[in-house]
Short mmCIF file of C-alpha atoms in Angstrom, two decimals:
data_model
loop_
_atom_site.label_atom_id
_atom_site.label_comp_id
_atom_site.label_asym_id
_atom_site.label_seq_id
_atom_site.Cartn_x
_atom_site.Cartn_y
_atom_site.Cartn_z
CA MET R 1 65.91 25.26 29.22
CA PHE R 2 62.40 23.96 29.04
CA PRO R 3 60.15 24.42 32.07
CA THR R 4 59.43 21.31 34.12
CA LEU R 5 56.02 19.72 33.91
CA GLY R 6 56.16 17.97 37.27
CA LEU R 7 55.26 14.59 35.84
CA PHE R 8 57.50 12.76 38.35
CA GLN R 9 56.65 14.79 41.47
CA ASN R 10 54.57 11.91 42.89
CA LEU R 11 57.49 9.46 42.65
CA PRO R 12 60.18 9.23 45.36
CA CYS R 13 63.69 9.81 44.23
CA PRO R 14 65.51 6.46 43.98
CA GLU R 15 68.71 8.11 45.27
CA LYS R 16 66.98 10.12 47.94
CA PRO R 17 69.65 9.70 50.65
CA HIS R 18 72.53 10.50 48.28
CA CYS R 19 70.86 12.65 45.57
CA THR R 20 73.11 15.52 44.53
CA ARG R 21 70.93 16.97 41.73
CA LEU R 22 70.16 20.62 42.15
CA ASN R 23 66.74 20.37 40.46
CA CYS R 24 65.73 16.75 40.88
CA ILE R 25 62.72 15.74 38.85
CA PHE R 26 61.65 13.26 41.54
CA SER R 27 60.07 14.06 44.90
CA HIS R 28 62.08 14.29 48.13
CA ARG R 29 59.06 14.51 50.43
CA PRO R 30 59.59 12.43 53.61
CA ASP R 31 56.06 10.93 53.42
CA LEU R 32 56.87 9.13 50.17
CA THR R 33 58.30 5.64 50.62
CA LEU R 34 61.48 4.71 48.85
CA ILE R 35 60.80 1.92 46.43
CA PRO R 36 63.30 -0.86 46.79
CA VAL R 37 64.83 -2.21 43.62
CA THR R 38 65.08 -5.95 43.46
CA PRO R 39 68.60 -6.93 42.40
CA VAL R 40 68.86 -9.59 39.76
CA PRO R 41 72.18 -11.43 39.79
CA VAL R 42 73.95 -11.64 36.48
CA HIS R 43 77.16 -13.26 35.45
CA THR R 44 79.79 -10.68 34.89
CA PRO R 45 83.46 -11.25 34.07
CA LYS R 46 85.64 -11.16 37.13
CA PRO R 47 88.33 -8.51 37.12
CA ALA R 48 91.88 -9.75 36.74
CA PRO R 49 93.78 -9.92 40.03
CA SER R 50 95.95 -6.91 40.63
CA ALA R 51 99.67 -7.23 41.19
CA PRO R 52 100.68 -7.56 44.83
CA GLN R 53 101.67 -4.32 46.32
CA SER R 54 104.99 -3.89 47.71
CA ALA R 55 105.45 -3.47 51.37
CA SER R 56 106.34 0.00 50.63
CA GLY R 57 102.75 0.66 49.31
CA SER R 58 101.49 3.78 50.81
CA SER R 59 97.78 2.96 51.06
CA SER R 60 95.21 0.14 50.50
CA PRO R 61 92.60 0.23 47.62
CA LYS R 62 89.36 2.16 48.27
CA PRO R 63 86.18 0.13 48.65
CA PRO R 64 83.63 0.64 45.81
CA THR R 65 80.68 2.90 46.33
CA PRO R 66 77.32 1.23 47.00
CA ALA R 67 76.00 2.23 43.60
CA ALA R 68 79.03 0.89 41.86
CA ALA R 69 78.83 -2.35 43.82
CA VAL R 70 75.23 -2.88 42.86
CA GLY R 71 75.75 -2.03 39.23
CA SER R 72 78.61 -4.43 38.93
CA SER R 73 76.77 -7.50 40.14
CA SER R 74 73.05 -6.98 39.24
CA VAL R 75 70.61 -5.03 37.06
CA PRO R 76 67.32 -3.53 38.29
CA ALA R 77 64.28 -5.72 37.69
CA LYS R 78 60.99 -4.58 36.11
CA ARG R 79 58.45 -3.21 38.46
CA SER R 80 56.22 -5.87 39.98
CA ILE R 81 52.45 -5.74 39.67
CA SER R 82 52.16 -4.72 43.35
CA SER R 83 54.79 -2.05 43.06
CA PRO R 84 53.70 1.37 44.36
CA LEU R 85 55.39 2.85 41.33
CA ARG R 86 52.83 1.10 39.12
CA ALA R 87 50.01 2.33 41.32
CA ALA R 88 51.33 5.88 41.27
CA ALA R 89 52.17 5.90 37.59
CA PRO R 90 49.62 7.35 35.18
CA SER R 91 47.60 4.78 33.25
CA ASN R 92 45.64 4.89 29.96
CA GLY R 93 42.84 2.73 31.34
CA PRO R 94 41.89 0.11 33.88
CA PRO R 95 44.11 -2.98 33.88
CA THR R 96 41.33 -5.33 32.75
CA ALA R 97 41.62 -8.44 30.67
CA GLU R 98 39.00 -7.17 28.18
CA PRO R 99 39.88 -4.54 25.58
CA PRO R 100 38.10 -1.18 25.68
CA ALA R 101 34.52 -1.18 24.39
CA LYS R 102 35.42 0.82 21.30
CA PHE R 103 37.66 -2.04 20.16
CA GLN R 104 34.96 -4.64 20.69
CA ARG R 105 32.67 -3.44 17.85
CA THR R 106 32.29 -5.73 14.90
CA GLY R 107 30.85 -5.25 11.42
CA SER R 108 31.11 -2.41 8.97
CA VAL R 109 31.13 1.18 10.11
CA ARG R 110 27.82 2.91 9.44
CA ARG R 111 27.43 6.55 8.71
CA PRO R 112 25.31 8.61 11.11
CA VAL R 113 21.61 8.49 10.32
CA ALA R 114 19.31 11.18 11.62
CA VAL R 115 15.65 10.88 10.65
CA PRO R 116 12.76 12.90 12.03
CA SER R 117 11.37 11.60 15.29
CA GLY R 118 8.50 14.07 15.42
CA SER R 119 6.93 16.82 13.39
CA GLN R 120 4.47 19.62 13.37
CA THR R 121 1.65 18.52 11.10
CA SER R 122 -0.37 21.70 11.05
CA SER R 123 -2.13 22.47 7.79
CA THR R 124 -0.91 26.08 8.00
CA GLY R 125 2.83 25.52 8.09
CA ALA R 126 5.72 23.28 7.19
CA PRO R 127 6.62 20.36 9.45
CA VAL R 128 9.55 20.80 11.83
CA LEU R 129 12.37 18.28 11.99
CA ARG R 130 12.92 16.67 15.39
CA VAL R 131 16.37 15.15 15.00
CA SER R 132 19.69 15.13 16.79
CA ALA R 133 22.13 17.47 15.09
CA ALA R 134 25.04 15.26 16.19
CA GLN R 135 23.59 12.32 14.26
CA SER R 136 22.81 14.18 11.04
CA GLN R 137 25.39 14.28 8.26
CA VAL R 138 23.62 17.27 6.72
CA PRO R 139 23.27 20.43 8.84
CA ILE R 140 19.80 20.67 10.35
CA PRO R 141 19.16 24.25 9.05
CA VAL R 142 19.83 23.02 5.51
CA ARG R 143 17.46 20.09 5.91
CA GLN R 144 14.77 22.29 7.45
CA THR R 145 15.01 24.78 4.58
CA MET R 146 14.69 22.05 1.98
CA LEU R 147 11.82 20.47 3.91
CA LYS R 148 9.94 23.78 3.91
CA THR R 149 10.36 24.11 0.14
CA LEU R 150 9.22 20.53 -0.31
CA TYR R 151 6.14 21.15 1.83
CA GLU R 152 5.21 24.23 -0.22
CA HIS R 153 5.25 22.23 -3.44
CA PHE R 154 3.21 19.42 -1.88
CA ALA R 155 0.69 22.03 -0.72
CA VAL R 156 0.36 23.34 -4.29
CA LEU R 157 0.02 19.80 -5.67
CA TYR R 158 -2.65 18.84 -3.12
CA GLU R 159 -4.61 22.12 -3.19
CA ASN R 160 -7.79 20.33 -4.35
CA ILE R 161 -7.76 17.77 -1.53
CA LEU R 162 -6.21 19.65 1.41
CA SER R 163 -9.63 20.72 2.65
CA THR R 164 -10.51 17.09 3.40
CA ASN R 165 -6.94 15.98 4.19
CA PRO R 166 -5.32 18.98 5.94
CA THR R 167 -2.18 17.18 7.16
CA LEU R 168 -1.42 15.27 3.96
CA ALA R 169 1.12 17.78 2.57
CA SER R 170 3.02 17.92 5.89
CA GLU R 171 3.11 14.15 6.28
CA HIS R 172 4.29 13.48 2.75
CA ALA R 173 6.87 16.29 2.81
CA LEU R 174 8.37 14.88 6.01
CA LYS R 175 8.38 11.34 4.65
CA GLN R 176 9.91 12.29 1.29
CA GLU R 177 12.68 14.34 2.95
CA GLU R 178 13.51 11.28 5.02
CA GLU R 179 13.61 9.09 1.88
CA VAL R 180 15.96 11.51 0.12
CA TYR R 181 18.24 11.86 3.17
CA LYS R 182 18.63 8.11 3.56
CA LYS R 183 19.63 7.68 -0.10
CA SER R 184 22.04 10.63 -0.30
CA THR R 185 25.27 11.87 1.27
CA LYS R 186 26.31 15.24 2.63
CA ALA R 187 27.64 16.19 -0.81
CA THR R 188 24.60 14.98 -2.81
CA TYR R 189 21.72 15.83 -0.45
CA ARG R 190 20.92 19.29 -1.79
CA HIS R 191 20.97 18.17 -5.43
CA ALA R 192 18.82 15.15 -4.62
CA MET R 193 16.24 17.35 -2.92
CA ILE R 194 16.14 19.75 -5.87
CA SER R 195 15.58 16.81 -8.25
CA SER R 196 12.82 15.52 -5.99
CA ILE R 197 11.06 18.89 -6.04
CA ALA R 198 11.38 19.10 -9.83
CA THR R 199 9.73 15.68 -10.15
CA LEU R 200 6.95 16.85 -7.85
CA LYS R 201 6.18 19.79 -10.16
CA ARG R 202 5.52 17.44 -13.07
CA ARG R 203 2.81 15.44 -11.30
CA PRO R 204 -0.87 16.02 -12.23
CA LYS R 205 -2.98 17.55 -9.48
CA PRO R 206 -5.09 14.88 -7.76
CA ASP R 207 -8.84 15.22 -7.25
CA SER R 208 -8.97 12.70 -4.40
CA ALA R 209 -6.66 11.14 -1.83
CA ALA R 210 -6.71 7.88 -3.83
CA HIS R 211 -5.30 9.52 -6.98
CA ALA R 212 -2.18 7.97 -8.51
CA SER R 213 -0.11 11.15 -7.98
CA VAL R 214 -0.72 11.23 -4.21
CA GLY R 215 2.23 10.04 -2.14
CA THR R 216 5.99 10.26 -1.90
CA GLU R 217 8.36 9.03 -4.59
CA GLY R 218 8.76 5.82 -2.63
CA ASP R 219 5.00 5.34 -2.45
CA ILE R 220 4.56 5.83 -6.19
CA GLN R 221 7.45 3.51 -7.03
CA ALA R 222 6.00 0.85 -4.73
CA ARG R 223 2.60 1.16 -6.43
CA GLU R 224 4.21 0.87 -9.85
CA GLU R 225 6.11 -2.24 -8.80
CA MET R 226 2.89 -3.71 -7.45
CA ARG R 227 1.12 -2.86 -10.73
CA LYS R 228 3.79 -4.76 -12.65
CA GLN R 229 3.49 -7.75 -10.32
CA VAL R 230 -0.30 -7.73 -10.67
CA ALA R 231 -0.11 -7.50 -14.46
CA ALA R 232 2.39 -10.36 -14.63
CA LEU R 233 0.29 -12.73 -12.52
CA ARG R 234 -1.81 -15.14 -14.54
CA LEU R 235 -4.48 -16.60 -12.28
CA THR R 236 -5.18 -20.30 -12.26
CA ALA R 237 -8.14 -22.30 -10.98
CA PRO R 238 -6.16 -23.90 -8.10
CA GLN R 239 -5.07 -20.44 -6.91
CA LEU R 240 -8.66 -19.20 -6.86
CA GLU R 241 -10.26 -22.30 -5.37
CA PRO R 242 -10.19 -20.89 -1.79
CA TYR R 243 -11.89 -17.68 -3.01
CA VAL R 244 -14.85 -19.40 -4.69
CA LEU R 245 -18.13 -18.66 -2.90
CA SER R 246 -20.07 -21.52 -1.39
CA THR R 247 -23.68 -22.04 -2.42
CA ASP R 248 -24.85 -20.81 0.98
CA ASP R 249 -22.78 -17.63 0.67
CA MET R 250 -24.15 -17.04 -2.82
CA ALA R 251 -27.73 -17.37 -1.62
CA ARG R 252 -27.01 -15.02 1.30
CA TRP R 253 -25.64 -12.36 -1.08
CA GLY R 254 -28.61 -12.51 -3.46
CA TYR R 255 -27.36 -14.89 -6.15
CA VAL R 256 -29.91 -17.06 -7.93
CA VAL R 257 -28.65 -20.58 -7.21
CA ALA R 258 -31.54 -22.60 -8.71
CA VAL R 259 -33.92 -22.17 -11.64
CA PRO R 260 -37.18 -20.59 -10.40
CA PRO R 261 -40.40 -22.54 -11.01
CA GLY R 262 -42.30 -22.19 -14.26
CA PRO R 263 -41.36 -22.38 -17.92
CA GLY R 264 -39.89 -18.87 -18.00
CA GLY R 265 -40.13 -16.17 -20.62
CA GLU R 266 -43.94 -16.13 -20.70
CA ARG R 267 -44.15 -12.36 -20.06
CA PRO R 268 -41.18 -10.60 -21.67
CA HIS R 269 -42.45 -7.04 -21.05
CA ASP R 270 -44.92 -5.07 -18.91
CA GLU R 271 -46.01 -2.43 -21.40
CA GLY R 272 -49.32 -0.86 -20.29
CA ALA R 273 -49.02 -2.10 -16.70
CA VAL R 274 -48.82 0.20 -13.66
CA ARG R 275 -45.49 0.07 -11.87
CA MET R 276 -43.58 2.16 -9.32
CA CYS R 277 -40.79 4.34 -10.71
CA GLU R 278 -37.38 3.43 -9.35
CA ARG R 279 -36.22 7.01 -9.69
CA CYS R 280 -39.00 9.10 -8.13
CA ALA R 281 -41.02 6.37 -6.33
CA GLN R 282 -44.25 7.43 -8.12
CA HIS R 283 -46.66 5.05 -9.84
CA PHE R 284 -46.72 5.25 -13.63
CA VAL R 285 -47.93 3.38 -16.69
CA VAL R 286 -45.15 1.57 -18.55
CA LYS R 287 -44.82 3.12 -22.01
CA ARG R 288 -42.30 3.14 -24.82
CA ARG R 289 -39.65 5.81 -24.89
CA GLU R 290 -41.43 8.14 -27.31
CA ASP R 291 -44.61 8.11 -25.20
CA ALA R 292 -43.10 7.86 -21.70
CA ASP R 293 -44.07 10.39 -19.03
CA GLU R 294 -41.38 12.70 -17.69
CA CYS R 295 -39.73 12.06 -14.33
CA ARG R 296 -37.61 14.44 -12.23
CA PHE R 297 -34.99 12.62 -10.22
CA HIS R 298 -31.46 12.61 -8.77
CA TRP R 299 -29.01 10.30 -10.54
CA GLY R 300 -26.67 10.40 -7.52
CA LYS R 301 -26.99 8.67 -4.16
CA PRO R 302 -27.93 10.33 -0.86
CA PHE R 303 -25.29 10.60 1.85
CA THR R 304 -24.93 12.38 5.19
CA ALA R 305 -23.05 15.69 5.11
CA LYS R 306 -22.73 18.79 7.28
CA VAL R 307 -24.70 21.76 5.90
CA ASN R 308 -24.29 25.01 7.87
CA GLY R 309 -23.02 22.99 10.83
CA GLU R 310 -26.01 20.62 10.73
CA LYS R 311 -25.97 17.00 9.55
CA ARG R 312 -28.30 16.50 6.60
CA ARG R 313 -28.89 13.96 3.86
CA VAL R 314 -27.88 15.32 0.44
CA TYR R 315 -27.37 13.80 -2.99
CA THR R 316 -23.94 13.27 -4.51
CA CYS R 317 -25.06 14.63 -7.87
CA CYS R 318 -26.17 18.12 -6.83
CA SER R 319 -25.87 18.40 -3.01
CA ARG R 320 -29.62 18.94 -2.75
CA THR R 321 -31.66 17.40 0.03
CA PRO R 322 -34.31 14.72 -0.57
CA ASP R 323 -37.02 17.33 0.05
CA GLU R 324 -35.91 19.37 -2.95
CA GLU R 325 -36.82 18.78 -6.58
CA GLY R 326 -34.68 16.44 -8.68
CA CYS R 327 -31.80 17.81 -10.72
CA GLN R 328 -32.42 15.77 -13.88
CA THR R 329 -35.33 14.77 -16.09
CA GLY R 330 -36.01 11.50 -17.90
CA PRO R 331 -38.65 8.81 -18.39
CA HIS R 332 -40.14 6.73 -15.57
CA VAL R 333 -38.44 3.33 -15.27
CA PHE R 334 -38.76 0.21 -13.12
CA TYR R 335 -36.37 -2.41 -11.85
CA GLU R 336 -37.10 -5.98 -10.74
CA THR R 337 -35.05 -8.12 -8.35
CA ASP R 338 -37.30 -11.07 -7.54
CA PRO R 339 -35.97 -14.22 -9.32
CA GLU R 340 -39.46 -15.38 -10.27
CA ASP R 341 -40.30 -12.02 -11.89
CA LEU R 342 -36.99 -12.09 -13.77
CA HIS R 343 -37.66 -15.68 -14.85
CA LYS R 344 -40.95 -14.59 -16.41
CA ARG R 345 -39.17 -11.98 -18.53
CA HIS R 346 -36.47 -14.37 -19.76
CA ALA R 347 -35.86 -17.89 -18.46
CA PHE R 348 -32.88 -18.70 -16.23
CA SER R 349 -30.57 -21.59 -17.12
CA HIS R 350 -27.40 -23.20 -15.77
CA THR R 351 -24.06 -22.96 -17.50
CA ARG R 352 -23.28 -26.03 -19.57
CA PRO R 353 -21.33 -29.02 -18.20
CA PRO R 354 -17.74 -29.59 -19.39
CA ALA R 355 -17.39 -31.41 -22.71
CA ASP R 356 -15.97 -34.93 -22.80
CA GLY R 357 -12.81 -35.97 -24.59
CA GLY R 358 -10.68 -32.95 -23.74
CA THR R 359 -12.07 -30.84 -26.60
CA ASP R 360 -13.71 -28.21 -24.40
CA THR R 361 -12.90 -24.62 -25.41
CA ALA R 362 -14.01 -23.14 -22.09
CA LEU R 363 -11.46 -21.19 -20.05
CA ASP R 364 -10.47 -21.99 -16.48
CA VAL R 365 -10.79 -18.38 -15.26
CA VAL R 366 -12.61 -15.37 -16.73
CA ALA R 367 -13.69 -11.95 -15.52
CA LEU R 368 -17.09 -10.73 -16.65
CA ASP R 369 -19.03 -7.47 -16.56
CA CYS R 370 -22.31 -6.32 -18.09
CA GLU R 371 -23.94 -2.96 -18.82
CA MET R 372 -27.70 -2.65 -18.41
CA VAL R 373 -30.45 -0.37 -19.79
CA TYR R 374 -34.07 0.31 -18.76
CA THR R 375 -36.71 -1.32 -20.96
CA THR R 376 -40.42 -2.13 -20.96
CA GLY R 377 -39.33 -5.46 -19.50
CA GLY R 378 -37.37 -3.92 -16.59
CA MET R 379 -33.60 -3.61 -16.57
CA ARG R 380 -32.00 -5.75 -19.29
CA VAL R 381 -28.47 -6.48 -20.43
CA ALA R 382 -27.20 -4.37 -23.35
CA ARG R 383 -23.45 -5.19 -23.39
CA VAL R 384 -21.38 -8.17 -22.23
CA SER R 385 -17.58 -8.18 -21.87
CA VAL R 386 -15.29 -11.07 -20.88
CA VAL R 387 -11.51 -11.11 -20.34
CA ASP R 388 -9.29 -14.13 -19.67
CA SER R 389 -6.98 -14.72 -16.70
CA ALA R 390 -4.27 -12.54 -18.28
CA GLY R 391 -6.65 -9.59 -18.78
CA LYS R 392 -6.99 -10.09 -22.53
CA GLU R 393 -10.39 -9.29 -24.01
CA VAL R 394 -12.00 -12.45 -25.40
CA PHE R 395 -15.63 -11.32 -25.79
CA ASP R 396 -17.34 -7.92 -26.09
CA GLU R 397 -20.76 -7.59 -27.74
CA TYR R 398 -23.86 -5.44 -27.56
CA VAL R 399 -27.12 -7.27 -26.94
CA ARG R 400 -30.34 -6.73 -28.91
CA MET R 401 -33.54 -6.76 -26.86
CA ASP R 402 -35.91 -9.74 -27.12
CA GLU R 403 -38.88 -9.42 -29.42
CA GLY R 404 -41.52 -7.07 -28.00
CA VAL R 405 -39.13 -5.47 -25.51
CA GLU R 406 -38.37 -1.79 -26.13
CA VAL R 407 -35.67 0.42 -24.59
CA ILE R 408 -37.06 3.23 -22.43
CA ASP R 409 -33.77 4.78 -21.24
CA PHE R 410 -30.22 3.80 -22.19
CA ASN R 411 -28.97 5.06 -18.79
CA THR R 412 -25.86 6.26 -20.62
CA ARG R 413 -24.26 7.92 -17.59
CA PHE R 414 -23.76 4.46 -16.07
CA SER R 415 -24.05 2.00 -18.96
CA GLY R 416 -22.11 3.90 -21.63
CA VAL R 417 -24.65 2.62 -24.18
CA THR R 418 -26.05 5.12 -26.67
CA ASP R 419 -28.45 4.98 -29.60
CA GLU R 420 -25.48 4.68 -31.95
CA THR R 421 -23.74 1.83 -30.11
CA TYR R 422 -26.98 -0.04 -29.50
CA ALA R 423 -27.71 0.08 -33.24
CA THR R 424 -24.69 -2.21 -33.77
CA ALA R 425 -26.24 -5.01 -31.68
CA GLN R 426 -26.86 -8.13 -33.78
CA ASN R 427 -27.72 -10.92 -31.34
CA ALA R 428 -30.41 -11.30 -28.71
CA LEU R 429 -29.70 -12.70 -25.24
CA ALA R 430 -30.28 -16.34 -26.23
CA ALA R 431 -27.62 -16.10 -28.96
CA ILE R 432 -25.24 -14.27 -26.63
CA ARG R 433 -25.58 -17.08 -24.08
CA ARG R 434 -24.71 -19.65 -26.73
CA SER R 435 -21.61 -17.63 -27.62
CA LEU R 436 -20.62 -17.48 -23.96
CA ASP R 437 -20.90 -21.28 -23.76
CA ALA R 438 -17.72 -21.46 -25.84
CA LEU R 439 -15.85 -19.62 -23.05
CA ILE R 440 -17.67 -20.59 -19.85
CA ASN R 441 -18.76 -23.99 -18.60
CA ALA R 442 -19.89 -25.16 -15.17
CA GLU R 443 -16.23 -25.55 -14.01
CA THR R 444 -15.04 -22.09 -15.10
CA ILE R 445 -14.32 -19.66 -12.27
CA VAL R 446 -16.09 -16.38 -13.05
CA ILE R 447 -14.79 -13.16 -11.45
CA GLY R 448 -16.92 -10.04 -11.11
CA HIS R 449 -17.95 -7.14 -8.88
CA ALA R 450 -21.45 -7.59 -7.40
CA LEU R 451 -21.51 -10.48 -9.82
CA GLU R 452 -25.04 -11.58 -8.91
CA ASN R 453 -26.41 -8.57 -10.83
CA ASP R 454 -24.52 -9.54 -13.99
CA LEU R 455 -25.60 -13.19 -13.73
CA LYS R 456 -29.22 -12.17 -13.13
CA THR R 457 -29.34 -9.95 -16.21
CA LEU R 458 -27.72 -12.75 -18.24
CA ARG R 459 -30.24 -15.19 -16.67
CA MET R 460 -27.24 -17.39 -15.90
CA ILE R 461 -26.96 -19.72 -12.91
CA HIS R 462 -23.34 -20.46 -12.09
CA HIS R 463 -21.81 -21.85 -8.88
CA ARG R 464 -18.11 -21.04 -9.35
CA CYS R 465 -17.93 -17.33 -8.56
CA VAL R 466 -15.38 -14.93 -7.04
CA ASP R 467 -16.92 -11.58 -6.09
CA THR R 468 -14.72 -8.57 -5.33
CA ALA R 469 -17.62 -6.83 -3.56
CA ILE R 470 -17.41 -9.64 -0.98
CA LEU R 471 -13.64 -10.08 -1.13
CA PHE R 472 -13.18 -6.39 -0.18
CA PRO R 473 -15.99 -5.87 2.35
CA HIS R 474 -17.53 -2.56 3.36
CA ALA R 475 -16.57 -1.27 6.81
CA ALA R 476 -20.26 -1.22 7.81
CA GLY R 477 -20.73 -4.85 6.78
CA PRO R 478 -23.49 -6.38 4.64
CA PRO R 479 -25.55 -5.35 2.80
CA TYR R 480 -23.27 -2.36 2.13
CA ARG R 481 -20.71 -2.71 -0.63
CA ARG R 482 -17.78 -0.66 -1.79
CA ALA R 483 -17.84 0.78 -5.29
CA LEU R 484 -15.53 -0.78 -7.85
CA ARG R 485 -14.17 2.67 -8.67
CA ALA R 486 -13.13 3.24 -5.04
CA LEU R 487 -11.47 -0.19 -4.75
CA ALA R 488 -9.49 0.32 -7.97
CA LYS R 489 -8.17 3.67 -6.71
CA GLU R 490 -7.27 2.43 -3.24
CA TYR R 491 -5.64 -0.90 -4.09
CA LEU R 492 -4.52 -0.49 -7.71
CA GLY R 493 -3.90 3.25 -7.93
CA GLN R 494 -6.09 3.29 -11.05
CA THR R 495 -8.83 5.71 -12.03
CA ILE R 496 -11.74 3.97 -13.76
CA GLN R 497 -15.26 5.05 -14.68
CA ALA R 498 -13.91 8.56 -15.19
CA ALA R 499 -15.83 9.36 -18.40
CA GLY R 500 -18.59 11.17 -16.49
CA ALA R 501 -21.79 11.42 -18.50
CA ALA R 502 -20.21 9.26 -21.23
CA GLY R 503 -20.66 6.26 -18.95
CA HIS R 504 -18.74 3.14 -17.94
CA SER R 505 -16.93 0.52 -20.01
CA SER R 506 -17.66 -3.12 -19.21
CA VAL R 507 -14.22 -4.11 -20.58
CA GLU R 508 -12.49 -1.66 -18.24
CA ASP R 509 -14.57 -2.84 -15.29
CA SER R 510 -13.91 -6.53 -15.96
CA VAL R 511 -10.13 -5.90 -16.12
CA ALA R 512 -10.33 -3.93 -12.87
CA THR R 513 -12.10 -6.79 -11.07
CA LEU R 514 -9.49 -9.24 -12.37
CA ASP R 515 -6.65 -6.98 -11.14
CA LEU R 516 -8.26 -6.65 -7.73
CA VAL R 517 -8.34 -10.42 -7.34
CA ARG R 518 -4.71 -10.59 -8.52
CA TRP R 519 -3.81 -7.98 -5.90
CA HIS R 520 -5.61 -9.95 -3.20
CA VAL R 521 -3.82 -13.17 -4.18
CA LEU R 522 -0.47 -11.37 -3.88
CA ASN R 523 -1.14 -9.25 -0.79
CA GLY R 524 -4.42 -10.08 0.88
CA SER R 525 -5.17 -12.49 3.67
CA LYS R 526 -5.59 -16.00 2.36
CA PRO R 527 -9.09 -17.44 2.86
CA THR R 528 -9.60 -20.82 4.45
CA PRO R 529 -9.49 -23.54 1.75
CA LYS R 530 -12.91 -24.98 1.06
CA PRO R 531 -13.69 -28.55 0.09
CA VAL R 532 -14.60 -29.03 -3.54
CA ALA R 533 -18.30 -28.27 -3.78
CA ALA R 534 -20.70 -30.74 -5.29
CA SER R 535 -22.63 -27.97 -7.00
CA THR R 536 -21.35 -28.86 -10.45
CA ALA R 537 -23.40 -32.04 -10.44
CA THR R 538 -26.50 -30.00 -9.70
CA SER R 539 -25.71 -27.41 -12.35
CA SER R 540 -25.02 -29.98 -15.05
CA GLY R 541 -28.37 -31.63 -14.63
CA SER R 542 -30.49 -28.64 -15.64
CA GLY R 543 -29.81 -28.51 -19.34
CA GLY R 544 -28.48 -25.78 -21.61
CA THR R 545 -29.35 -22.19 -22.23
CA SER R 546 -32.62 -20.83 -23.42
#
């Protein structure tokens, strides 16, 4: 026989007074109350009457037992709600009207997700996962091992920039492991991590934190998607209307907004005059290139850096201090910024008004950039590039100097202009301006970076300008400006002006400024719409180009 479990030991035996079982499964304790059974009357067939007994019958029929009497006329009812049997009986849960909480969930069942909630971001070791093991589909030791391997490969990839960004490898390893975990299952996690590490090995090593190969796979994919969106956006004049600078803003940022007094062009060069060198701050006599005196200078800019634990001003080109001798030699040069002085070299003029009759060939939106060289007449334009609103090149020409003006220094490191490329120049500035009139009128929106410098060297006065140097302000505020190269890396993930001593490309720079404005239209804060300026009436009343 099986042993008893005692499941009914808390229930009184229903036949307690008459129970004859040797091993009753119910309790016979006197403190337990006998539960009465409510009889329910039922219709049962009456027994047929028995034949009358004879007088000689020996005995009368026996009365039925109580149990038999009850069973013949009623059946036991179900236990009532208040029955002690119900209270004593085991229950699977509280007798509430609401179902258990686990049956109240709605929606699809989600798999457990365990992502890092904290990490060790030391530059000397891999980050540590801070996750709940119960919520992770993949065992934590497996994830930690793969994370360590991922960190080691990030550290190798970022070896050139870890000195300035010591936690970058840890942060990106932790973030990429999280991306892989969310996209994989327990069965595919290890293979997905191995594929991710293999992809990491194929990336080029970055030289700055803004390099295109810096970031997780998700970061790089997001940048690529943004690049496609930027390239697909064709800017229109109504889109750019809120970004157009007002005349007051242009004047505040150094734009020439009106033609300076005087006829202009009366003194195209300063050969033989004494000027101050822009490079070494010494006075010199302006001479042609073959006769120019030698100057020692730094082509880079000074910045504050720590040298032997002490803050000092050093140059970006050679890390020397301003007290030390320059790192490069070249001729003395000068640079003019005053509008009246520039007007004397070559006259300013407004862009032309729109043509009547709908035959105007001018574009609604263009991006423009110029390259400049040092001459006996100051800094002059040597190359002009224009692209349309889709980034297509529509104009790119070298500019011949005006009569009597000689080149002192091509400034190739920044301009990209050399003796060979300059020799291809056919047209002087006046002819270049007439060619630009076919693309730009007074209503055209011109995009550029520090555009006032380009318009000054073109001697062009234009009141419909969008300037990325103002659109993406420097953290220190005016007059500081961010370099176009830095903006392109940060917002576009592009590396421009990377030719070193070979110099810049005005076509590349004009496309970069256009893409920055596209990016800002898609992602940047929208400027407050401005009322249509009345500057076009002023610009159209000053005649054509010189």
